[in-house]
Amino acid sequence: MEKPLISLEEETLNAYIDRDDVGVYVTYLLANHGPADSVTFGFPVDATPETLYTPNGYDYVLGSSLTDFRVEDGGKAAPIEKTITKPIGADERPAGLDPKILLVRRWSLMTLKFEAGKKKHLTVSYKVRCLARDEGFERDTLWKYGLRTFLYTFHPAATWGNGRVVNLDVSVSTSWLRQNDLPPVTGLAPPGSSDDAGKIRWTFHDQDLAKLPDLTFSYDPSLLYQEAQIKRNLLDPEHVKALIVSSTLPAQGSFHYGKESMRDNDLRTAWVEGVKGPGIGATITFEPKDAYVTEIALLNGFVSNEALYYDNARIKKLRVEMECGEGAEESERHPTSEIILPDRPYKAFNPRYPFASVDWIVQHPSGNGFIDKVKLTILEVYPGRKYEDTSITELYLCGFGR
């Protein structure tokens, strides 16, 4: 479709991030400089399809990848007459997009009528699932979450008039990322300017749309999703039959440092060993009960606040001894390992996403049998700047009940 007598006076694109989706609202102001006319208009959306097999081959169905698609012509709904969906070639894919992600473009076609010498507004709105690839199974604790990538192409609008737009305003709201304390968008093209409200803006005048790069950006929600996935797999306290520590720092007034502080899901409390010196040789022993343990993690140190974190010692080297029973091969019944825990700076700790700062000391494949007993021994510490005591804020067990 090329209509040299119908010019694109204005295009306004407003988009917003909403979890895995981006909502889009586009408004065009079109001016007919000729006689009354009917035009076949096509609007493209790039998305990952739900691929279905049919007797004639593969049929690309967007399904939940594209929702709430609506076109309004002068304030009235414009019926979609036909859709065409085709794969996007390698030369049109965003740079760096995972090659395993299938990308298609769906064209929605409709007829628009223009009165002689008149202007009209055309709006298109929809929600599109971002391009992404995650790896993991339902019971897995540690999923691999891919970047979410959004793509919008300006080029098809170049068929109006002389291919230029008088005024083009674009904005993308990233408030969802800010509200969830997630990293800002990356890979932004073309470059835009961000305001204090987290909205990215672009303004173009007399722009040749055929030469304007596609609008594309990526964002990473993995902190939010991984936190939720781990919480789903956490074992309740009832699945620990015995939790034994070799020593505990005596209570000081209303402050208690007992072993129960490691299993209370409270970042303000911690177990603190009670031997003289930095706690070398101190042990923690526990037995799972009626559960299959797949992962064990520690939130190392006293993370309640920055002063306590640095004033107290943190584990540097840890011995992990396990006794595995039902389902374990004889050679795998008593695995032992020694691991070095990183010296994490406190500023990297985010209380909203504590699991981003844990140390996974055990990752137990499902084929290695049930863990009957675990013993942790402190071998080396990062010394505290004020106290010798070594602390652990939380001991996490992930898995599922028998």
XYZ file of C-alpha atoms in Angstrom:
402
model
C 0.000 0.000 0.000
C 1.385 3.386 -1.054
C -0.806 6.449 -0.736
C 1.103 9.600 -1.740
C -1.962 11.836 -1.210
C -2.493 10.706 2.405
C 0.242 12.079 4.648
C 1.208 11.111 8.173
C 1.099 14.338 10.168
C 1.695 12.892 13.626
C 2.505 9.575 15.243
C 2.427 9.136 19.006
C 3.631 5.866 20.505
C 3.198 5.172 24.223
C 4.433 1.867 25.619
C 4.735 0.469 29.127
C 6.407 -2.594 30.639
C 4.141 -4.983 32.549
C 5.973 -8.125 33.697
C 6.623 -10.169 30.530
C 4.456 -7.938 28.348
C 4.692 -4.488 26.843
C 1.480 -2.556 26.370
C 1.397 -0.386 23.249
C -0.869 2.511 22.302
C -0.223 4.185 18.925
C -2.083 7.188 17.521
C -1.738 8.392 13.935
C -3.015 11.695 12.557
C -3.550 11.207 8.824
C -4.426 13.912 6.301
C -6.046 13.182 2.951
C -4.942 15.768 0.371
C -6.956 14.190 -2.440
C -10.429 12.859 -3.211
C -12.380 10.379 -1.096
C -10.551 7.078 -0.983
C -10.519 3.572 0.503
C -7.213 2.171 1.717
C -6.123 -1.288 2.798
C -4.172 -0.665 5.988
C -1.839 -3.215 7.557
C -0.339 -3.033 11.058
C 2.552 -5.363 12.024
C 3.337 -6.865 15.427
C 6.515 -8.869 16.057
C 6.150 -11.674 18.597
C 7.014 -15.241 19.543
C 4.251 -17.588 18.378
C 2.677 -20.648 19.871
C 3.577 -23.000 17.009
C 0.884 -25.559 16.203
C 1.217 -28.516 13.846
C -1.445 -28.886 11.169
C -1.800 -31.443 8.324
C -0.396 -28.804 5.979
C 2.637 -28.034 8.129
C 3.303 -25.524 10.886
C 0.823 -22.756 11.516
C 2.060 -19.761 13.487
C -0.546 -18.859 16.107
C 0.287 -16.024 18.497
C -2.269 -16.974 21.159
C -1.344 -15.391 24.493
C 1.689 -13.692 22.912
C -0.602 -10.984 21.534
C -3.691 -9.848 23.441
C -6.164 -6.970 23.500
C -5.407 -6.012 19.892
C -7.749 -3.223 18.810
C -7.843 -0.637 16.029
C -10.074 2.431 16.192
C -10.864 4.548 13.138
C -12.140 7.952 14.212
C -13.087 6.567 17.627
C -14.937 3.527 16.262
C -13.644 -0.045 16.191
C -12.217 -1.015 12.804
C -12.882 -4.691 12.004
C -9.847 -6.835 11.194
C -10.503 -8.433 7.809
C -7.470 -10.673 7.543
C -4.243 -11.596 9.331
C -0.997 -12.807 7.778
C 1.772 -14.272 9.944
C 5.254 -15.057 8.627
C 8.678 -15.737 10.187
C 11.082 -12.792 10.342
C 14.359 -13.219 8.503
C 17.749 -13.118 10.192
C 18.499 -9.659 8.758
C 15.491 -8.161 10.584
C 16.074 -9.755 13.992
C 17.361 -7.591 16.867
C 21.103 -7.904 17.365
C 21.970 -10.336 20.153
C 18.558 -12.013 20.266
C 18.835 -15.705 21.176
C 18.781 -17.550 17.819
C 16.586 -20.241 19.394
C 13.743 -17.753 19.829
C 11.274 -18.023 16.964
C 10.205 -14.576 15.789
C 7.257 -13.872 13.493
C 5.483 -10.776 12.216
C 1.694 -10.725 12.181
C -0.009 -8.289 9.860
C -3.567 -7.243 10.683
C -5.330 -5.956 7.560
C -8.405 -3.727 7.369
C -10.049 -1.174 5.084
C -9.971 2.520 5.990
C -12.144 5.149 4.315
C -10.999 8.741 3.884
C -13.176 11.726 3.086
C -11.885 14.213 0.540
C -9.579 16.818 2.071
C -10.154 15.598 5.639
C -7.953 14.509 8.537
C -8.617 11.558 10.823
C -7.158 9.850 13.885
C -6.303 6.166 13.819
C -5.356 4.340 17.032
C -3.881 0.889 17.539
C -3.532 -0.716 20.977
C -2.363 -4.137 22.128
C -0.255 -6.092 24.596
C 2.582 -8.205 23.286
C 4.656 -10.827 25.097
C 8.332 -9.898 25.028
C 10.792 -12.140 23.237
C 12.430 -14.391 25.826
C 13.752 -17.872 26.491
C 13.711 -19.407 29.983
C 15.190 -22.754 30.965
C 13.886 -24.920 33.792
C 11.401 -27.581 34.817
C 8.465 -27.205 37.193
C 10.257 -28.618 40.244
C 13.607 -26.966 39.522
C 14.665 -24.371 42.063
C 17.268 -22.541 40.018
C 15.794 -21.533 36.691
C 17.689 -19.626 34.035
C 15.641 -16.594 33.045
C 16.461 -14.836 29.791
C 16.252 -11.159 28.957
C 12.884 -9.831 27.828
C 13.222 -8.043 24.465
C 10.665 -5.729 22.852
C 10.631 -4.802 19.164
C 8.573 -2.199 17.307
C 9.183 -1.237 13.694
C 8.378 2.213 12.277
C 9.093 1.324 8.642
C 5.577 0.227 7.531
C 4.226 3.710 8.266
C 6.575 5.027 5.560
C 3.939 4.023 2.969
C 1.879 7.093 3.902
C 2.484 10.212 1.809
C 6.148 10.896 1.078
C 7.309 8.427 3.726
C 7.975 11.110 6.326
C 6.171 12.049 9.524
C 5.912 15.677 10.559
C 5.980 14.960 14.318
C 6.821 11.667 16.012
C 6.650 11.349 19.806
C 7.619 8.107 21.536
C 7.609 7.223 25.235
C 8.253 4.014 27.163
C 7.278 3.752 30.828
C 9.664 1.637 32.901
C 7.858 2.242 36.201
C 7.204 -1.508 36.647
C 10.969 -2.070 36.774
C 11.401 0.709 39.316
C 8.519 -0.484 41.477
C 10.132 -3.919 41.674
C 13.675 -2.623 42.187
C 14.874 -4.241 38.954
C 17.713 -3.126 36.654
C 16.968 -0.504 33.983
C 16.424 -1.370 30.338
C 19.425 -2.216 28.176
C 20.129 -2.341 24.450
C 17.982 0.728 23.874
C 17.738 1.802 20.234
C 17.454 4.476 19.074
C 18.977 6.325 22.067
C 16.415 8.152 24.199
C 16.371 10.360 27.281
C 15.000 9.203 30.640
C 13.181 11.404 33.152
C 12.866 11.119 36.923
C 9.629 9.132 36.636
C 11.366 6.348 34.729
C 9.858 7.268 31.372
C 12.084 7.198 28.292
C 11.224 9.702 25.575
C 12.049 10.444 21.947
C 10.911 13.307 19.705
C 11.487 13.476 15.946
C 10.496 16.109 13.385
C 10.162 15.668 9.623
C 11.482 12.126 10.078
C 12.047 9.722 7.186
C 10.449 6.599 8.684
C 12.261 4.234 6.331
C 15.556 5.385 7.853
C 14.464 5.287 11.490
C 15.861 2.261 13.385
C 13.422 -0.139 14.999
C 12.549 0.676 18.584
C 14.025 -2.102 20.678
C 15.062 -2.628 24.285
C 15.632 -5.442 26.760
C 15.105 -5.807 30.492
C 15.930 -8.433 33.086
C 13.217 -9.516 35.578
C 15.180 -12.572 36.740
C 15.634 -11.289 40.320
C 11.869 -11.158 40.791
C 11.129 -14.466 39.081
C 13.987 -16.392 40.680
C 12.997 -15.149 44.127
C 9.449 -16.415 43.589
C 10.609 -19.764 42.199
C 12.948 -20.387 45.143
C 10.235 -19.475 47.662
C 7.906 -21.999 46.040
C 10.507 -24.710 46.639
C 11.485 -23.812 50.208
C 10.923 -26.571 52.742
C 8.932 -25.645 55.835
C 10.522 -25.968 59.315
C 8.501 -29.165 59.839
C 10.750 -30.882 57.287
C 13.815 -30.550 59.549
C 13.833 -33.283 62.177
C 16.864 -32.019 64.072
C 18.972 -28.857 63.943
C 22.029 -29.001 66.169
C 24.764 -26.379 66.561
C 28.013 -26.876 68.443
C 27.733 -23.542 70.286
C 25.687 -20.353 70.523
C 26.563 -16.847 71.660
C 24.639 -16.127 74.886
C 21.741 -13.709 74.652
C 22.543 -10.058 75.276
C 19.510 -8.345 76.736
C 16.635 -8.781 74.291
C 18.944 -9.990 71.505
C 19.030 -13.758 70.992
C 21.389 -15.637 68.653
C 20.095 -19.200 68.813
C 19.918 -21.779 66.036
C 16.226 -21.068 65.434
C 17.269 -17.708 63.979
C 18.637 -19.559 60.940
C 15.201 -20.937 60.093
C 12.855 -18.061 60.915
C 12.905 -16.248 57.547
C 13.727 -13.054 59.426
C 16.661 -11.065 58.020
C 16.961 -9.132 61.293
C 18.094 -12.199 63.256
C 21.046 -14.565 62.953
C 22.680 -17.554 64.580
C 26.027 -16.596 66.102
C 28.496 -19.262 67.240
C 29.672 -18.947 70.832
C 33.215 -20.340 71.098
C 36.238 -18.202 71.889
C 37.813 -16.889 68.704
C 36.309 -16.769 65.203
C 34.451 -20.079 65.410
C 36.841 -22.290 63.483
C 35.582 -25.849 63.880
C 32.034 -24.800 64.808
C 29.426 -27.137 63.327
C 25.808 -27.139 62.224
C 24.083 -30.499 61.839
C 20.568 -31.156 60.607
C 18.396 -34.014 59.380
C 15.665 -33.540 56.774
C 12.333 -35.140 57.605
C 9.894 -36.592 55.063
C 11.406 -34.498 52.290
C 13.675 -34.720 49.306
C 16.279 -31.946 49.581
C 17.512 -30.636 46.236
C 19.421 -27.524 47.335
C 20.866 -26.028 50.510
C 21.857 -22.380 50.782
C 23.284 -20.012 53.387
C 22.766 -16.301 53.802
C 26.244 -15.666 55.136
C 26.943 -13.092 57.830
C 24.704 -10.862 59.943
C 22.820 -8.984 57.208
C 20.438 -7.021 59.452
C 22.427 -3.862 58.727
C 25.771 -2.833 57.286
C 27.457 -2.270 60.666
C 26.574 -5.753 61.983
C 27.581 -7.285 58.669
C 31.119 -5.921 58.787
C 31.541 -5.947 62.586
C 30.991 -9.737 62.753
C 32.904 -12.494 60.989
C 31.557 -14.360 57.962
C 32.325 -17.857 56.719
C 35.062 -18.071 54.108
C 35.615 -21.830 53.878
C 33.099 -24.528 54.762
C 33.180 -28.314 54.858
C 29.946 -30.010 53.799
C 29.431 -33.665 54.796
C 26.300 -35.555 53.832
C 24.789 -38.929 54.537
C 22.553 -40.109 51.702
C 20.222 -43.048 52.050
C 17.345 -44.305 49.931
C 18.106 -44.187 46.225
C 21.817 -43.411 46.555
C 24.562 -45.555 45.077
C 27.003 -46.980 47.634
C 29.772 -44.698 46.359
C 27.522 -41.644 46.817
C 26.278 -42.298 50.343
C 28.861 -40.098 52.129
C 29.812 -37.187 49.846
C 32.123 -34.552 51.338
C 33.224 -31.244 49.873
C 34.995 -28.073 50.920
C 33.819 -24.822 49.396
C 34.967 -21.213 49.419
C 32.241 -18.625 49.974
C 32.771 -15.239 48.297
C 33.404 -12.118 50.346
C 30.313 -10.222 49.240
C 30.159 -6.456 49.783
C 27.137 -5.411 51.813
C 26.061 -2.909 49.176
C 25.344 -5.868 46.865
C 22.739 -7.152 49.342
C 19.135 -6.250 48.546
C 16.669 -7.155 51.329
C 13.924 -7.377 48.712
C 15.836 -10.131 46.911
C 17.852 -11.955 49.591
C 18.243 -15.095 47.470
C 20.420 -13.125 45.057
C 23.038 -13.027 47.842
C 22.885 -16.591 49.163
C 25.589 -19.207 48.711
C 24.316 -22.493 47.287
C 26.413 -24.969 49.228
C 24.544 -28.093 48.070
C 22.917 -28.772 44.713
C 21.738 -32.347 44.915
C 20.665 -34.025 41.646
C 17.485 -36.069 41.823
C 19.368 -39.268 41.013
C 21.595 -39.130 44.095
C 19.075 -40.383 46.635
C 17.558 -38.834 49.727
C 19.748 -36.774 52.050
C 19.449 -38.174 55.570
C 21.908 -35.913 57.363
C 24.087 -32.855 56.713
C 26.997 -31.534 58.748
C 28.575 -28.139 58.090
C 31.944 -27.245 59.614
C 33.454 -23.756 59.584
C 37.071 -24.005 58.397
C 37.993 -20.389 57.729
C 36.370 -16.960 58.120
C 36.463 -13.400 56.880
C 37.258 -11.611 60.158
C 34.894 -9.009 61.598
C 36.235 -5.523 62.171
C 34.898 -5.431 65.766
C 33.894 -8.946 66.914
C 35.346 -12.406 66.363
C 31.922 -14.081 66.314
C 30.826 -15.729 63.054
C 27.186 -15.375 61.987
C 24.688 -16.977 59.612
C 21.419 -15.143 58.977
C 19.489 -17.941 57.251
C 19.830 -21.621 56.365
C 17.572 -22.479 53.428
C 16.515 -25.963 52.336
C 14.762 -26.432 49.012
C 13.023 -29.523 47.717
C 9.689 -31.255 48.064
C 7.929 -33.515 50.531
C 7.959 -37.290 50.217
